[in-house]
Structure formats: C-alpha cells, structure tokens
Coordinates of C-alpha atoms (C1' of nucleotides) in Angstrom, one line a residue:
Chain A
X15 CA -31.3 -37.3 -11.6
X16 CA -27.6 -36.9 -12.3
X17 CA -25.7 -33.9 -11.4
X18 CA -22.2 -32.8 -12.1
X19 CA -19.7 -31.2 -9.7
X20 CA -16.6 -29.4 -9.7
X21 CA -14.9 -28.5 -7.0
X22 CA -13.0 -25.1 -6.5
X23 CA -14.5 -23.7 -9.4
X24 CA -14.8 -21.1 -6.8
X25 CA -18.7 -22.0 -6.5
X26 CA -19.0 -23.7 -2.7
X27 CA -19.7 -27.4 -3.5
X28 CA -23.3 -27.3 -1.7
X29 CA -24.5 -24.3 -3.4
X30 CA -23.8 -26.2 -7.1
X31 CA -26.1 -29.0 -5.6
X32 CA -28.8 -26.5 -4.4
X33 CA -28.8 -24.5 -8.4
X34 CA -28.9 -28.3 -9.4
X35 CA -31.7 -29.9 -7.6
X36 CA -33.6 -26.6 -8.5
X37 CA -32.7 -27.0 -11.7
X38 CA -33.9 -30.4 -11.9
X39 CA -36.9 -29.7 -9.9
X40 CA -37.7 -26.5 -12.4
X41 CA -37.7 -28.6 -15.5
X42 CA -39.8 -31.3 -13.9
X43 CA -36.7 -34.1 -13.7
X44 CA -38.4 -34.9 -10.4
X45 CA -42.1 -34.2 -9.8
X46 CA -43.4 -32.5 -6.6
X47 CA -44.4 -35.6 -3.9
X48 CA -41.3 -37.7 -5.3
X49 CA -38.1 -38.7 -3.0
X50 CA -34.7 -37.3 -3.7
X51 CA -31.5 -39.5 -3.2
X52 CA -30.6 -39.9 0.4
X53 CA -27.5 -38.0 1.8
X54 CA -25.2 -41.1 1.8
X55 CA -26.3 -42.1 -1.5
X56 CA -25.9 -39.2 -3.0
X57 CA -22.9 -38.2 -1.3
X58 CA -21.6 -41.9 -2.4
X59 CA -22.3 -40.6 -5.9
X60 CA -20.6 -37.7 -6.3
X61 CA -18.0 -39.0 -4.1
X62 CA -18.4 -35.9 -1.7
X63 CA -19.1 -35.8 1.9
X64 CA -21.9 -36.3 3.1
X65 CA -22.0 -33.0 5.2
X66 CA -21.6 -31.1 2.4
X67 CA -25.2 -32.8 0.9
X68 CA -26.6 -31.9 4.1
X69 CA -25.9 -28.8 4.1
X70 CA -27.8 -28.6 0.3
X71 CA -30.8 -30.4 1.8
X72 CA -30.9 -28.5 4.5
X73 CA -31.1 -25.3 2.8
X74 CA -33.6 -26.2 -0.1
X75 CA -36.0 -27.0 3.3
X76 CA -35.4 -23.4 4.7
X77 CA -36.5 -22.8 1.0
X78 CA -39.5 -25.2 1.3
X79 CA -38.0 -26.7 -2.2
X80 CA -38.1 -29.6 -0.5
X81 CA -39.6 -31.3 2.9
X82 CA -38.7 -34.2 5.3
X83 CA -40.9 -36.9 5.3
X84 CA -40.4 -39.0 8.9
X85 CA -38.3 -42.1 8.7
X86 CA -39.0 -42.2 4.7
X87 CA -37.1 -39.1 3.4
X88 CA -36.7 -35.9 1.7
X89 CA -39.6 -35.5 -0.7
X90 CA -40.2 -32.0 -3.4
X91 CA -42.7 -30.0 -1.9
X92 CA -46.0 -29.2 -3.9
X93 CA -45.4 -26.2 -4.9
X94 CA -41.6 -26.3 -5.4
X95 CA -41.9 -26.4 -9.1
X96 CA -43.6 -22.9 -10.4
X97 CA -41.2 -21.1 -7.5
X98 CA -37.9 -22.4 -8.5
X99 CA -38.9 -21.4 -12.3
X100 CA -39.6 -18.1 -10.7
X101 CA -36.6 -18.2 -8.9
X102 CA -34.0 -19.1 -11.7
X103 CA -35.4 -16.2 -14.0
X104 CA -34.9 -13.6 -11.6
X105 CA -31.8 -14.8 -10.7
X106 CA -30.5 -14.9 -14.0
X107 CA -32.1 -11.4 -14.9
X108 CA -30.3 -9.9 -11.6
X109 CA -26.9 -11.3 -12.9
X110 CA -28.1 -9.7 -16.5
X111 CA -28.3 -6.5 -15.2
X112 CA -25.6 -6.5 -13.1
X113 CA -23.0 -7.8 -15.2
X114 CA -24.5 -5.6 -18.2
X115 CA -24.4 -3.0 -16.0
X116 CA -20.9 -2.9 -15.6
X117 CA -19.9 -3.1 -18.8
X118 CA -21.6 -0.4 -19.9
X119 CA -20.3 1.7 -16.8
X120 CA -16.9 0.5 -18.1
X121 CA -17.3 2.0 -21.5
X122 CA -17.7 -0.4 -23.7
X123 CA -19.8 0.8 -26.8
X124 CA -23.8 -0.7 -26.6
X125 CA -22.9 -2.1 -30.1
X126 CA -19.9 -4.1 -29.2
X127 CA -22.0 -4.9 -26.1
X128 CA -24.3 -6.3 -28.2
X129 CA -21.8 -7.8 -30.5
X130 CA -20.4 -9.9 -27.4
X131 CA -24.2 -11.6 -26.8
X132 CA -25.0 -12.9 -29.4
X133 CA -21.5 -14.5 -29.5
X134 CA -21.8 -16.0 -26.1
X135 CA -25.8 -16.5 -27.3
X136 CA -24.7 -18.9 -30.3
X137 CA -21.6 -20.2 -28.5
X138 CA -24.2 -21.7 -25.6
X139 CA -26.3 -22.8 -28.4
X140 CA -23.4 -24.9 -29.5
X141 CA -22.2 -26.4 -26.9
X142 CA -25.3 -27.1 -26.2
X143 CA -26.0 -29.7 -29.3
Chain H
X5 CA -9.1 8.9 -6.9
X6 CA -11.7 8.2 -5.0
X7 CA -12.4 4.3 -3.5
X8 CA -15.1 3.1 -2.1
X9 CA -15.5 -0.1 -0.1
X10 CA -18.0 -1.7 1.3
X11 CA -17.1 -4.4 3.5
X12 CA -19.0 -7.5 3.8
X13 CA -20.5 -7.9 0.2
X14 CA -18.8 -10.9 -0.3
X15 CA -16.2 -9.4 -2.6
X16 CA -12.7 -9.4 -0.1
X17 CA -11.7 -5.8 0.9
X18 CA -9.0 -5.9 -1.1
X19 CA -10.0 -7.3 -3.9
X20 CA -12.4 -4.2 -4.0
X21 CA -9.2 -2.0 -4.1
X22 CA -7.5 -3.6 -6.8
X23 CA -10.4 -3.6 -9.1
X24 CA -11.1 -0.1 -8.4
X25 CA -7.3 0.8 -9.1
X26 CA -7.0 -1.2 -11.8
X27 CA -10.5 0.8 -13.4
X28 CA -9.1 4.1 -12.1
X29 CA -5.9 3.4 -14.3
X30 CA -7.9 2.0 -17.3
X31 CA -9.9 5.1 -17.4
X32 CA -6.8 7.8 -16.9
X33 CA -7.9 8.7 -13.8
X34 CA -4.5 7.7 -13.2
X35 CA -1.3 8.1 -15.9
X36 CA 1.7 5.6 -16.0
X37 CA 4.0 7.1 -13.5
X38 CA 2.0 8.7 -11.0
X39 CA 2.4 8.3 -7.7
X40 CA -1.1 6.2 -5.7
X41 CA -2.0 7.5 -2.7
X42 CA 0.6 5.6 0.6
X43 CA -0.4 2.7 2.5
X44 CA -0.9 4.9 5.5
X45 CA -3.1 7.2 3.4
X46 CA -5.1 5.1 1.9
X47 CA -5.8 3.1 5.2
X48 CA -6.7 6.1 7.0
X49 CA -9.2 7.6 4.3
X50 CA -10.9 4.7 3.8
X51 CA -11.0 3.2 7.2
X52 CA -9.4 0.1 7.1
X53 CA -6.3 -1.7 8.1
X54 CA -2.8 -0.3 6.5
X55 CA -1.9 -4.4 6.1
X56 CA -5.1 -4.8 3.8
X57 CA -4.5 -1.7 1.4
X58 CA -0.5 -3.2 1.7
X59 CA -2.0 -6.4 0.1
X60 CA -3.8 -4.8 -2.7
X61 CA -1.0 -3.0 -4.0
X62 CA 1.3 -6.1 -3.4
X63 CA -1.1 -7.9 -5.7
X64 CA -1.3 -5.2 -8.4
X65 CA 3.0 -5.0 -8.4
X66 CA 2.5 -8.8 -8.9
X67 CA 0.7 -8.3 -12.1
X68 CA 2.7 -5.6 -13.3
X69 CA 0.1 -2.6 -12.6
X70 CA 2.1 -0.5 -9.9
X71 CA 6.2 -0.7 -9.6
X72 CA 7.4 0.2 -5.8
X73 CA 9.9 3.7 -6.3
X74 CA 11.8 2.5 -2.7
X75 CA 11.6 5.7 0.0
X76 CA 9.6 7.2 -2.6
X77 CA 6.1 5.2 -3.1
X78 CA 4.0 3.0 -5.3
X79 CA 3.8 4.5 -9.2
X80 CA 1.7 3.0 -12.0
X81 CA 3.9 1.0 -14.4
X82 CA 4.2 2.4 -17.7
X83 CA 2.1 -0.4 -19.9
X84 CA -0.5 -0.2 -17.3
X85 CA -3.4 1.3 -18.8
X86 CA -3.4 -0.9 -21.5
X87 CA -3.2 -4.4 -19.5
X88 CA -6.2 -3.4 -17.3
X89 CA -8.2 -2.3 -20.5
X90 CA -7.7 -5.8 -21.8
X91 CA -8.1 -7.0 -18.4
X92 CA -11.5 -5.7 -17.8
X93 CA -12.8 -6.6 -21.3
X94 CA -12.1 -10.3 -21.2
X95 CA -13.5 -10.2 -17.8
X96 CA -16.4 -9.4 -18.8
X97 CA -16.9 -10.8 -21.9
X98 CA -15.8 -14.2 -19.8
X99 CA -18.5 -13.3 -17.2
X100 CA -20.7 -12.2 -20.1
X101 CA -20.4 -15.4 -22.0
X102 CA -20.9 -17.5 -18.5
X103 CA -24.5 -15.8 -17.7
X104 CA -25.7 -15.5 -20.8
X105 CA -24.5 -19.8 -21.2
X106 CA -26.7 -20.5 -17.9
X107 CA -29.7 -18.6 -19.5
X108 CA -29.7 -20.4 -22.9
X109 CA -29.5 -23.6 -21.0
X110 CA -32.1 -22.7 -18.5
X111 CA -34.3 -22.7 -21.7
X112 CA -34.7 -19.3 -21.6
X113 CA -36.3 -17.8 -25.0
X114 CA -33.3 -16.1 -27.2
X115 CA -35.8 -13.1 -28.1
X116 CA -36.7 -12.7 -24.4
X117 CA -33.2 -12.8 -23.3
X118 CA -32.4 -10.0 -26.2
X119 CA -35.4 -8.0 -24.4
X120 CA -33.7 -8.2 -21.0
X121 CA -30.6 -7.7 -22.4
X122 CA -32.3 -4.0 -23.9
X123 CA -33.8 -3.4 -20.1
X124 CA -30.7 -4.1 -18.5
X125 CA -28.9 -1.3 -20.9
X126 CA -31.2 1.2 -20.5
X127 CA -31.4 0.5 -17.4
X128 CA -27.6 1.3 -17.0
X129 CA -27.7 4.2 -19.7
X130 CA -30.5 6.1 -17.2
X131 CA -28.6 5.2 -13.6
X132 CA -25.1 6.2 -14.9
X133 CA -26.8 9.9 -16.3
Chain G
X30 CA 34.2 9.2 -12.3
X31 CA 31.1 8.3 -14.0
X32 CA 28.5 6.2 -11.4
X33 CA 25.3 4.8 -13.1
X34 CA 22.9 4.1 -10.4
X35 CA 19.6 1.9 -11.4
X36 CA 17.0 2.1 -9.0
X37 CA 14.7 -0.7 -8.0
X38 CA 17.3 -3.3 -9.2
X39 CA 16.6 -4.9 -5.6
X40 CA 20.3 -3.7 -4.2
X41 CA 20.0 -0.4 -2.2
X42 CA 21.4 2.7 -4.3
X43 CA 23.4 3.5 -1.5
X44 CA 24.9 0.5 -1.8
X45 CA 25.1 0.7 -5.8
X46 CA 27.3 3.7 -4.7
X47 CA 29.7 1.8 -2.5
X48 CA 30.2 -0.7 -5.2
X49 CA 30.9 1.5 -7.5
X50 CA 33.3 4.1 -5.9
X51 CA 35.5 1.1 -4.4
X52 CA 35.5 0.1 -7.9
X53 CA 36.5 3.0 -9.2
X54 CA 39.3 3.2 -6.4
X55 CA 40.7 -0.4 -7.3
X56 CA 40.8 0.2 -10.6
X57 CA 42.9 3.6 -10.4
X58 CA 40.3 5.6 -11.6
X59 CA 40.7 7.7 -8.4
X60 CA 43.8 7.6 -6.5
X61 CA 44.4 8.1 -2.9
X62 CA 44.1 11.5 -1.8
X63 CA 42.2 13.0 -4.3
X64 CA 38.9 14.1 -3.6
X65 CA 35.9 12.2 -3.9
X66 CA 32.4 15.1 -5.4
X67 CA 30.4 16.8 -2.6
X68 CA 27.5 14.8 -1.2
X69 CA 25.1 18.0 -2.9
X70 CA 27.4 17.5 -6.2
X71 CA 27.0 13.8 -6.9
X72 CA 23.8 13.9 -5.5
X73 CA 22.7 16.5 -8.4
X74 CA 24.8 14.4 -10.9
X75 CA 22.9 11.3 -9.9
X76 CA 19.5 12.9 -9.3
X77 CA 19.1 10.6 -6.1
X78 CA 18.6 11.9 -2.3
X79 CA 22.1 13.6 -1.0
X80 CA 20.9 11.7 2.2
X81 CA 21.9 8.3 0.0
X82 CA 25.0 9.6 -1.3
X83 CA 25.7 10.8 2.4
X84 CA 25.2 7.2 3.5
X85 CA 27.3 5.5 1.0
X86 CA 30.2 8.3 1.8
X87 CA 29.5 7.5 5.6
X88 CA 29.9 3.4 5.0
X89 CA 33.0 4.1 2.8
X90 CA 34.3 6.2 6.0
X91 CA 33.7 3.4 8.2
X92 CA 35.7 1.2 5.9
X93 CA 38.9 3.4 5.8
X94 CA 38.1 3.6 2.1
X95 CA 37.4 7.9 2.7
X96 CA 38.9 10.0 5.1
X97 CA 37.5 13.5 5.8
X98 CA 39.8 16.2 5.1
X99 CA 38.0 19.1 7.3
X100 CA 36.6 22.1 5.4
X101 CA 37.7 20.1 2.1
X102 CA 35.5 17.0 1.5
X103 CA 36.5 13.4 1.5
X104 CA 39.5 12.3 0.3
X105 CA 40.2 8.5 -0.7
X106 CA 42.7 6.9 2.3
X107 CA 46.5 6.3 1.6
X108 CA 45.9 2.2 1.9
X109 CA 42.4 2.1 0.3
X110 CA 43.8 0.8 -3.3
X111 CA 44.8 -2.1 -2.0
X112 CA 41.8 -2.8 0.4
X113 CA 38.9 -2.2 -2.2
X114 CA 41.0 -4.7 -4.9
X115 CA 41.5 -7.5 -2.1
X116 CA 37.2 -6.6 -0.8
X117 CA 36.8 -7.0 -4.4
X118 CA 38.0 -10.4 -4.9
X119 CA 37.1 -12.6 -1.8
X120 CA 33.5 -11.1 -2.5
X121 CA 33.6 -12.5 -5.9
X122 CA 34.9 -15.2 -4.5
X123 CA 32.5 -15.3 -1.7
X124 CA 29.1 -15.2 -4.4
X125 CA 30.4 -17.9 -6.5
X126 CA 31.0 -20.1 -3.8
X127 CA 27.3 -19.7 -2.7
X128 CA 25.9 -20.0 -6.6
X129 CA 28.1 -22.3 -7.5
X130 CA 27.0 -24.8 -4.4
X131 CA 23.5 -24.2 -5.1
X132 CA 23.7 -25.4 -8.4
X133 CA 25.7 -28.5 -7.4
X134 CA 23.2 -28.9 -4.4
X135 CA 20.3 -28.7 -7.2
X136 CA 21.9 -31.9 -8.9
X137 CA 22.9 -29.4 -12.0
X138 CA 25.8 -32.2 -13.5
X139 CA 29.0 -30.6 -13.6
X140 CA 29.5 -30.5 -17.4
X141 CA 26.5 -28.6 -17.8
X142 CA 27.4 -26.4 -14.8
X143 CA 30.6 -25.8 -16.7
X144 CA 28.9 -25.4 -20.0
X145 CA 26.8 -22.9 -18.3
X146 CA 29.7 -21.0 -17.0
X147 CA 31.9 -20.8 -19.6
X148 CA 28.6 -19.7 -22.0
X149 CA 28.9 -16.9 -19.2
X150 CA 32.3 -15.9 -19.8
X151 CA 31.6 -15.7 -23.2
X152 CA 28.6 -13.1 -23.0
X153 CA 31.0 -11.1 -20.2
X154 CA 33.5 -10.8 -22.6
X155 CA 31.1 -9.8 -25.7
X156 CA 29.4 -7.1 -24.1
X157 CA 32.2 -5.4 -23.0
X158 CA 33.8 -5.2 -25.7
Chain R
X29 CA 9.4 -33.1 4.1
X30 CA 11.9 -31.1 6.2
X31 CA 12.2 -27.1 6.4
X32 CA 15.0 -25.1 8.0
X33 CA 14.4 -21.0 8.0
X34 CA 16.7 -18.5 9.6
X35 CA 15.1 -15.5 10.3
X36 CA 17.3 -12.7 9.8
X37 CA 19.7 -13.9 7.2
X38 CA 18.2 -11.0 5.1
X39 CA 16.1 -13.4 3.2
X40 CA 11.7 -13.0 4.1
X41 CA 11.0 -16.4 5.9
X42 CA 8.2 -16.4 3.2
X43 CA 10.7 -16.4 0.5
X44 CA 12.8 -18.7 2.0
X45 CA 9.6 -21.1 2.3
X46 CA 8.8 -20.4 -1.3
X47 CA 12.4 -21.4 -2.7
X48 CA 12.1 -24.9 0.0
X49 CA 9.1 -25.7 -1.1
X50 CA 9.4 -25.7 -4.4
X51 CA 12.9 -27.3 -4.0
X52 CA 11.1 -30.2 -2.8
X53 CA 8.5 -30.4 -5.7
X54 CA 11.2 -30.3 -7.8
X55 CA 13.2 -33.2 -6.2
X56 CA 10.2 -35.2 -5.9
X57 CA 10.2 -35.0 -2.0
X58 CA 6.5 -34.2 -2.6
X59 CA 5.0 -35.3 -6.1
X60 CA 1.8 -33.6 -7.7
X61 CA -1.8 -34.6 -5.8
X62 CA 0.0 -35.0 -2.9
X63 CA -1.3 -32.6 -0.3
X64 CA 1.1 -30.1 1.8
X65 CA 1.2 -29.4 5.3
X66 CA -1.4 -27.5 6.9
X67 CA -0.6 -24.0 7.3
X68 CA -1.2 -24.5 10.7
X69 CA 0.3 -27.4 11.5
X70 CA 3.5 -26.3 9.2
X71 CA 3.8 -22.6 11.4
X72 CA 3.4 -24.9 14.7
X73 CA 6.7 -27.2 13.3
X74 CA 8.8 -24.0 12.7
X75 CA 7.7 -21.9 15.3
X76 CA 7.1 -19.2 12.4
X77 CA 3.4 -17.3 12.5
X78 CA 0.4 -18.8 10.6
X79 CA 0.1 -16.1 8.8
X80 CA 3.9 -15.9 7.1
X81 CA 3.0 -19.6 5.7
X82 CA 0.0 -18.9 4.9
X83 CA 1.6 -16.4 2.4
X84 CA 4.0 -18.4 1.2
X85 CA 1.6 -20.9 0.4
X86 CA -0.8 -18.0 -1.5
X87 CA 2.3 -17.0 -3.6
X88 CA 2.6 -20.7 -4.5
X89 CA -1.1 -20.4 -5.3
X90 CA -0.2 -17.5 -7.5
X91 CA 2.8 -19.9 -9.1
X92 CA 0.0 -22.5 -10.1
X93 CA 2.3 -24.5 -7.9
X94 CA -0.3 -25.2 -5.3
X95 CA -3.8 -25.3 -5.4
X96 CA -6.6 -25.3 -2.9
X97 CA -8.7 -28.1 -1.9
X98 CA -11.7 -26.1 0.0
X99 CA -12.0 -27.4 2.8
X100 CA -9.2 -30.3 2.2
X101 CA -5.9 -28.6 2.5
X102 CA -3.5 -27.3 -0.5
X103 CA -2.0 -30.0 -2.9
X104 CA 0.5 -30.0 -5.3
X105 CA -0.8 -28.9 -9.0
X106 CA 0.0 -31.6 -11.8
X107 CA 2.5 -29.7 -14.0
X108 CA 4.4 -28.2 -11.0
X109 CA 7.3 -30.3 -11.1
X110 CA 8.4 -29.7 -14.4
X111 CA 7.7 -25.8 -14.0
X112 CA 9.9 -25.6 -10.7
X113 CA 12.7 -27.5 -12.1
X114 CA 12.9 -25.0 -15.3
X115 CA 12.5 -22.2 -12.9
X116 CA 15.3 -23.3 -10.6
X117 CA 17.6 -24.1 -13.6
X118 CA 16.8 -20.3 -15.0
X119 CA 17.2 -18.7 -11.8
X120 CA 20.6 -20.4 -11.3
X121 CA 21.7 -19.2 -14.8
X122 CA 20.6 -15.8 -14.3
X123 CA 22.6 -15.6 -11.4
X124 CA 25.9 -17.7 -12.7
X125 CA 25.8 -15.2 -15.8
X126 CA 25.4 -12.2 -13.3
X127 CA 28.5 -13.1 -11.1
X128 CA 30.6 -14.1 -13.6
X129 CA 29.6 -11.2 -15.5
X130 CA 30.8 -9.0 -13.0
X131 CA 34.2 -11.0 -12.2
X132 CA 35.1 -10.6 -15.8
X133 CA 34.3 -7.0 -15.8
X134 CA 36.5 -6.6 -12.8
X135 CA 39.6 -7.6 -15.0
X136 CA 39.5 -11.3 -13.2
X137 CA 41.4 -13.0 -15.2
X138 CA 39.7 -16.2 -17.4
X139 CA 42.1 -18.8 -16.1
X140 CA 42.2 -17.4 -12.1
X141 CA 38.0 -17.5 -12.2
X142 CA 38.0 -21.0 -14.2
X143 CA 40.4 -21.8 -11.0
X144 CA 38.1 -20.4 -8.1
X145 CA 35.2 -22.3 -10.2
X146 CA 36.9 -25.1 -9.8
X147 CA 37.5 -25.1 -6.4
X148 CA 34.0 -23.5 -5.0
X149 CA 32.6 -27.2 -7.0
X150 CA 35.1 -29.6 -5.2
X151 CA 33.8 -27.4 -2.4
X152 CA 30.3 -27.6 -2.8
X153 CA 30.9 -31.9 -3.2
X154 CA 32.9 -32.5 0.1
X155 CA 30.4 -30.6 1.8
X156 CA 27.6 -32.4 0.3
X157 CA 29.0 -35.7 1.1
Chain J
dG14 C1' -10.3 -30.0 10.6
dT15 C1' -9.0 -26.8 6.4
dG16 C1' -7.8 -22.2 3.9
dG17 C1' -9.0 -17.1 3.6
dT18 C1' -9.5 -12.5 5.3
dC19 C1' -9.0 -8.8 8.5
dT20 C1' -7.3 -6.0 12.4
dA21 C1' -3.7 -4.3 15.4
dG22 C1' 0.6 -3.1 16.3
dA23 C1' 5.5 -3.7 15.9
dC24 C1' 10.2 -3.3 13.6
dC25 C1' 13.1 -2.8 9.6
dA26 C1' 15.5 -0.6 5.4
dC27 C1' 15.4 3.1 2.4
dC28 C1' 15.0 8.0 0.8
Chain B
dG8 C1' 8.2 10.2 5.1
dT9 C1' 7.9 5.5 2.2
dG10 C1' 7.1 0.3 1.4
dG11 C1' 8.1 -4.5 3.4
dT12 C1' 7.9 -8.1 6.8
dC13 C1' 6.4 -10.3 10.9
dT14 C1' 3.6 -11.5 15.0
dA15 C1' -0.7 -12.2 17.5
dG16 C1' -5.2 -13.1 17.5
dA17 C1' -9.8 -13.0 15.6
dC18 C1' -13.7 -14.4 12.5
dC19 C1' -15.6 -16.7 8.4
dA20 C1' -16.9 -20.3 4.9
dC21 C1' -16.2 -25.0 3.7
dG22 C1' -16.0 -30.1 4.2

DNA sequence: GTGGTCTAGACCACC
DNA sequence: GTGGTCTAGACCACG
C-alpha cells in the first residue's frame, strides 16, 4: 500500500489520503478484514503529521470504510469494497457532469467539447504506460 | 449584469464575483470600457460586504481585466474579452483533462466514459433550454 | 500653453496640472501677469472635471504662483518666474537624492549606477529631439 | 529580519511591507525554504493590523515570492531571490530614467546634473556608513 | 499553532 | 459620488 502526497495542491492533505485508501480498498490492494498502517507509521511514511492521518482514519470510520478493532487496529470493513467502487463512479460522474456542464454553458461547440476528451482520454492513457 | 452568490459552497465570495465578471465580459455582456457596477452598489445589491466586492475587483485590475478611472469607477480594460475567453477555455480544458485523467485511472471503460460524457451533454443542452 | 494630462499615471491630474503650469511659468511660456484660461475653459480643453482644474488653480494660489485679479481670472504673480525655476530644481534635486540612495542602499556598484544614468541621459536627450 | 513602516508617509503599509520584504529576499536576510513570520506574530511586532500583513503577504503569494504551507506558515519560493533582485534593479532603472528624463527636459544642464549625481552618491555613502 | 475569508465601520484622496 | 487603505474582531479549515 503506497500512497503519494502533495501538499498544497490545493486538495487538504487528509482528504488525498481518504480518495487514496478508497482507492486502494476499491481495487482490492487491501482486502476487507485486513489491517491498515497505523497512524504513526504511516504518518512516519509520508512524513506528515500524524493528526492529519487521524483525521483520514477517522473519517473513512464515519464512512464505515473502515473499523477499529480494540488494542489491534484499524481493519477494512466487510463491505467496504463494492461501496467505495460505488462511491468513486458517482463521484467521478458528478464531476463529469458538472465540469461538462459548464463548458457547454460557456459556449464551447459539443464538437470541440468532444475534441478536448479524447485528448485528455489518450493523454491519461499515456501517462499512464 | 446580474451576479449571483451563494455563500458557503466552498467557492470564496469573491472568487464567485470574479468568475462571474470575468464570464460576463467573455460573453459581451460587458464591452471594454464600460463602467461595472461601484463597490457600494454592488455590495448593496447582492448583500454582502463593500470590502469583499472591493477585493474582487482588486483581483481582476491585478490581472489586467478592469482598470480603476480615479473619481470616476472601475471600466473593463480594452483586451479584456479576449484574455477571459482564453482564460476560461484552458480552465476547463485543464479541469477537463484532470477528471477525465482520474476516470481513465480509476479503470473506468473508455466507451462508458464516452457514454457519460453524451449524458452529461444532453443533460446540459436540455437544463440550459 | 498646451497641457497634456494622462490619467491613471498614479500622480493626481490636479497635480499633473500644477506641474505643468509652473513649468510653463519657469520656462517663459507665460509671463507674469498674464492670464492664466478660465477653470470652465481649460477644463473643456482638457476634458477633465473643472472641479480639478479649480484645485490645481487653488494650490497654485496658495503658492503665490496665481493671483486673482477680481472679475478677470488669475493672473501669474510678479515673483512667480523665479519661484517655479528655483521649486523646479531643489525637487529634482530632492527625487534624485532619494533614487539615487536607494540604488546605492541596494548595493547597485557605482559604475553601473553611472552607466545606468548616463544611458538615461542619453534616451532624454534622443526623444526630445 | 527587521521591519520599519511609517504610516502616513503616503506609501500603503502593505506596500511598504511588500518592497521590505522582498528587499530582504533579495539580500539574502531570508533565503528560499525558509519560512516568514507569522502574520500574526509579524502585525503583533509592528503594531500594524493582522489583516494589512496578511495582504502583503497574499500579494507576495501573487509574486510567486511566497507560498503557503497549509497549516505551516508561508515560506520563501525557490526562484524568488533571483526574481526580486531583477525586479529591484528594473524598478530602480525605471525610475533613474524617469527623473533624469525629466531634469533633462527641464533644460538642466548635462554637466550641473552629472554634478548633483555626484553628490546625492557621496551622499547616499556617508549616510550609509 | 497556521493562513484564509468575511463583516463592520472608519478615513482618505480624487473627481 | 468614486476607489483605496486601515482597523477590529469574528469564524473557518488545516496540521
């Protein structure tokens, strides 16, 4: 489980943990029933503080993503995997529509529009090799 | 010219205004040389604090949109229309480009991403008519 | 007496005014006692407020540069020649003192400084030729 | 790192913030990474109101001399130094030609302003010393 | 603790 | 009337 941060990308620092651990936890990098790092370790790890991890953990429990297990941890809950699948996709369709949305109120020709996506389609392609 | 802000979205008050100023003079609702509405005025029609509305437009001088006319007002600099076309197109082809990234790499299907992609303009074509 | 006002230059256009008619008195261009144009007339000429041009006539009064000739206008004052040539110089002085300090205080070396200075004196001379 | 504002010597105690501040990056007083004082604790040293340093600080920000640290404090950016140095040797240029400009125009002659030159640098040394 | 935003109200210079 | 600056004090998100 590695994640990457980057501070004041303008995204708070605990929210690009929470998309992260979902992330993982969507595409089945940990399993539902396993343990996730501790706060200091992970904080250690990405060399940020360990409030801000807190914070992360604390909000994926409000979000039953994951669930304290007494004295041994914070473990994936059982069904943590088919909802943050669920979650991501209509997250991303929300941002679709929104940002879609806009452009289209600003004008821009549905061609051109269309023109743009499959750039930034085969652009994430690539980067993504 | 009609604004309207909605505080507590997130999006700074202010922030609001200069986006909506800067569409209002990408779309000719406003010409180059035109007087915008005073501080005072503004502030009273929309509710909010004349030192907010004061910040806007001191952002949008900064980037060369309005030009103080001392005693007189705030007028919209003569290139103006044309930066915050340009403005607002690489905004969202940069937003564009980000969401569209995430998607790819959530493993999202290129063919079902077109198919939202179609939803989300229709659904835009039928709430702007 | 031609005046060329530029507004928004950052100095006050009433003060623009002052400058200009104190050069214009230094320089001979108007001698004392003539008349100086009506506040309505120069105000016309310049297309600015007659309340500016009544404020630069009302500094230059203060200054013993004008007199008011009742029922006539304003009239440049018998000594005024003299004063507006000597003003002229210790604020020359006066500025070039300041800028020349700051450069020295911003460890400018004082070849460049006088490189820089004389490449000044070059370009004053050029363009007004 | 040492400020000194005086209010009411016509220059904004924002500006005159700006210009220290970056006077100091460019000296080396404070070198890139190296975080600033807290707006707080910087308004409590000059007396001055948080929010007046907290927009100097922003129009840093806006410079790309600064940037934020969320939740750290405001730090130096890397290239700043060079960029301030450059922009104090422009400014001082601009100015230079400006005055000189003008004292040429008013018929000062060559040899008297190389003279006043002279002296405003022996000037600006003793006082420096 | 940090910066960022907002409100309220004041004073100034300029036109 | 206009914009520009400043103070005072509040609340928020973030680490």
């Amino acid at each position: 489980m590695q994640f990457s941060i980057e501070p004041n990308n303008g995204m708070p620092i605990y929210e690009q943990l929470v998309r992260q651990i979902k992330f993982a936890v969507a595409e089945g990098v940990v399993v539902p029933g396993q343990l996730v790092p501790s706060v200091r370790e992970l904080a250690r790890q990405l060399t940020i503080n360990p409030n801000t991890v807190q914070r992360a953990y604390q909000q994926l429990q409000s979000e039953e993503i994951l669930e304290s297990l007494r004295g041994r941890g914070l473990a994936v809950c059982i069904g943590a995997k088919r909802r943050c699948i669920s979650d991501r996709q209509s997250l991303l369709a929300e941002r679709l529509t929104e940002v879609v949305g806009e452009a289209v109120r600003s004008g821009l020709d549905h061609d051109r529009l269309r023109e743009l996506i499959e750039k930034a389609i085969k652009q994430a392609i690539r980067s993504g090799e």
